[in-house]
Amino acid sequence: MSQKLKIAFANELNQGKLLFYKGKFDDAFWHFERAHILSQPFYGRHVKSHWWMFRIGIKRIDLREIFGQIIRMIGSAGSLIGKYPVGNTGGANVSPFKPMPIPEDLKVYFD
């Protein structure tokens, strides 16, 4: 993982955590989705992004998100062998197998 990608991931994750602790779960989730996109090729960080989405599911008592994130944390093992849907935002509101476009501002981290 390049240094600039590590920093971008950490920034998104930390911003999400700040918002999470302020109870701003929608805004926090958006940052965790962005952290997810950045972390997909890297197993530990990939799981971490799902963990924080899981925590939002717990706070919201959202069973779909809770169970969806459990499945996705297990499925994150695909990162170990390079199998993951590029650009997927990682929430339970999207298929865990669906590739998605990478946001323009995040593309620079994959060059």
Short mmCIF file of C-alpha atoms in Angstrom, two decimals:
data_model
loop_
_atom_site.label_atom_id
_atom_site.label_comp_id
_atom_site.label_asym_id
_atom_site.label_seq_id
_atom_site.Cartn_x
_atom_site.Cartn_y
_atom_site.Cartn_z
CA MET A 1 0.00 0.00 0.00
CA SER A 2 1.50 3.31 -1.04
CA GLN A 3 2.01 6.02 1.54
CA LYS A 4 -0.51 8.31 -0.15
CA LEU A 5 -3.11 5.52 -0.15
CA LYS A 6 -2.43 4.78 3.55
CA ILE A 7 -2.94 8.44 4.37
CA ALA A 8 -6.13 8.70 2.30
CA PHE A 9 -7.56 5.58 3.95
CA ALA A 10 -6.64 6.82 7.44
CA ASN A 11 -8.19 10.22 6.71
CA GLU A 12 -11.48 8.70 5.54
CA LEU A 13 -11.60 6.25 8.44
CA ASN A 14 -10.76 8.91 11.03
CA GLN A 15 -13.28 11.36 9.62
CA GLY A 16 -15.89 8.62 9.78
CA LYS A 17 -14.99 7.84 13.39
CA LEU A 18 -15.27 11.49 14.41
CA LEU A 19 -18.73 11.69 12.88
CA PHE A 20 -19.70 8.32 14.37
CA TYR A 21 -18.89 9.54 17.87
CA LYS A 22 -20.92 12.69 17.22
CA GLY A 23 -23.91 10.52 16.27
CA LYS A 24 -23.82 11.64 12.63
CA PHE A 25 -24.20 8.14 11.27
CA ASP A 26 -25.16 8.99 7.66
CA ASP A 27 -22.12 11.20 7.23
CA ALA A 28 -19.88 8.69 9.01
CA PHE A 29 -21.13 5.87 6.79
CA TRP A 30 -20.24 7.87 3.68
CA HIS A 31 -16.64 8.14 4.88
CA PHE A 32 -16.54 4.44 5.76
CA GLU A 33 -17.73 3.65 2.23
CA ARG A 34 -14.88 5.71 0.84
CA ALA A 35 -12.44 3.99 3.22
CA HIS A 36 -13.83 0.68 1.96
CA ILE A 37 -13.14 1.56 -1.66
CA LEU A 38 -9.56 2.50 -0.78
CA SER A 39 -8.98 -0.58 1.36
CA GLN A 40 -10.37 -3.40 -0.77
CA PRO A 41 -6.98 -4.76 -1.89
CA PHE A 42 -5.70 -4.83 1.72
CA TYR A 43 -7.32 -7.42 3.96
CA GLY A 44 -6.86 -5.86 7.42
CA ARG A 45 -7.96 -2.41 6.38
CA HIS A 46 -10.79 -3.89 4.30
CA VAL A 47 -12.19 -5.67 7.37
CA LYS A 48 -11.75 -2.50 9.43
CA SER A 49 -13.97 -0.51 7.05
CA HIS A 50 -16.69 -3.18 7.35
CA TRP A 51 -16.29 -3.22 11.14
CA TRP A 52 -17.18 0.45 11.33
CA MET A 53 -20.18 -0.02 9.04
CA PHE A 54 -21.21 -2.89 11.32
CA ARG A 55 -20.98 -0.56 14.32
CA ILE A 56 -23.32 1.90 12.59
CA GLY A 57 -25.73 -0.98 11.99
CA ILE A 58 -25.62 -1.75 15.72
CA LYS A 59 -26.24 1.91 16.67
CA ARG A 60 -29.19 2.10 14.27
CA ILE A 61 -30.46 -1.37 15.23
CA ASP A 62 -30.44 -2.08 11.47
CA LEU A 63 -30.52 -5.87 11.14
CA ARG A 64 -29.92 -5.77 7.39
CA GLU A 65 -26.72 -3.76 7.90
CA ILE A 66 -25.59 -5.83 10.87
CA PHE A 67 -25.93 -9.18 9.09
CA GLY A 68 -24.74 -7.72 5.79
CA GLN A 69 -21.55 -6.51 7.43
CA ILE A 70 -20.92 -9.83 9.15
CA ILE A 71 -21.11 -11.55 5.76
CA ARG A 72 -18.88 -8.87 4.22
CA MET A 73 -16.27 -9.15 6.98
CA ILE A 74 -16.03 -12.88 6.24
CA GLY A 75 -16.02 -12.20 2.48
CA SER A 76 -13.21 -9.69 2.89
CA ALA A 77 -10.90 -12.69 2.75
CA GLY A 78 -11.18 -12.28 -1.03
CA SER A 79 -8.68 -9.44 -0.62
CA LEU A 80 -6.07 -12.05 0.28
CA ILE A 81 -6.30 -13.54 -3.21
CA GLY A 82 -7.16 -10.41 -5.17
CA LYS A 83 -10.88 -11.22 -5.54
CA TYR A 84 -13.13 -8.27 -4.74
CA PRO A 85 -15.55 -6.05 -6.66
CA VAL A 86 -13.52 -2.94 -7.44
CA GLY A 87 -15.19 0.29 -6.38
CA ASN A 88 -17.92 -1.41 -4.38
CA THR A 89 -18.96 0.85 -1.50
CA GLY A 90 -19.38 -2.04 0.94
CA GLY A 91 -22.74 -1.26 2.51
CA ALA A 92 -25.54 -3.79 2.83
CA ASN A 93 -27.55 -1.64 0.42
CA VAL A 94 -25.46 -2.94 -2.52
CA SER A 95 -24.59 -6.43 -3.73
CA PRO A 96 -21.29 -7.60 -2.25
CA PHE A 97 -20.35 -8.84 -5.74
CA LYS A 98 -21.12 -5.71 -7.76
CA PRO A 99 -18.18 -3.70 -9.14
CA MET A 100 -18.88 0.02 -9.06
CA PRO A 101 -17.18 3.10 -10.49
CA ILE A 102 -14.44 4.52 -8.30
CA PRO A 103 -15.22 8.16 -7.42
CA GLU A 104 -13.11 10.55 -9.48
CA ASP A 105 -11.30 12.02 -6.46
CA LEU A 106 -10.25 8.54 -5.27
CA LYS A 107 -8.93 7.32 -8.62
CA VAL A 108 -5.60 9.07 -8.07
CA TYR A 109 -4.79 6.61 -5.28
CA PHE A 110 -4.91 3.66 -7.65
CA ASP A 111 -2.47 4.93 -10.29
#
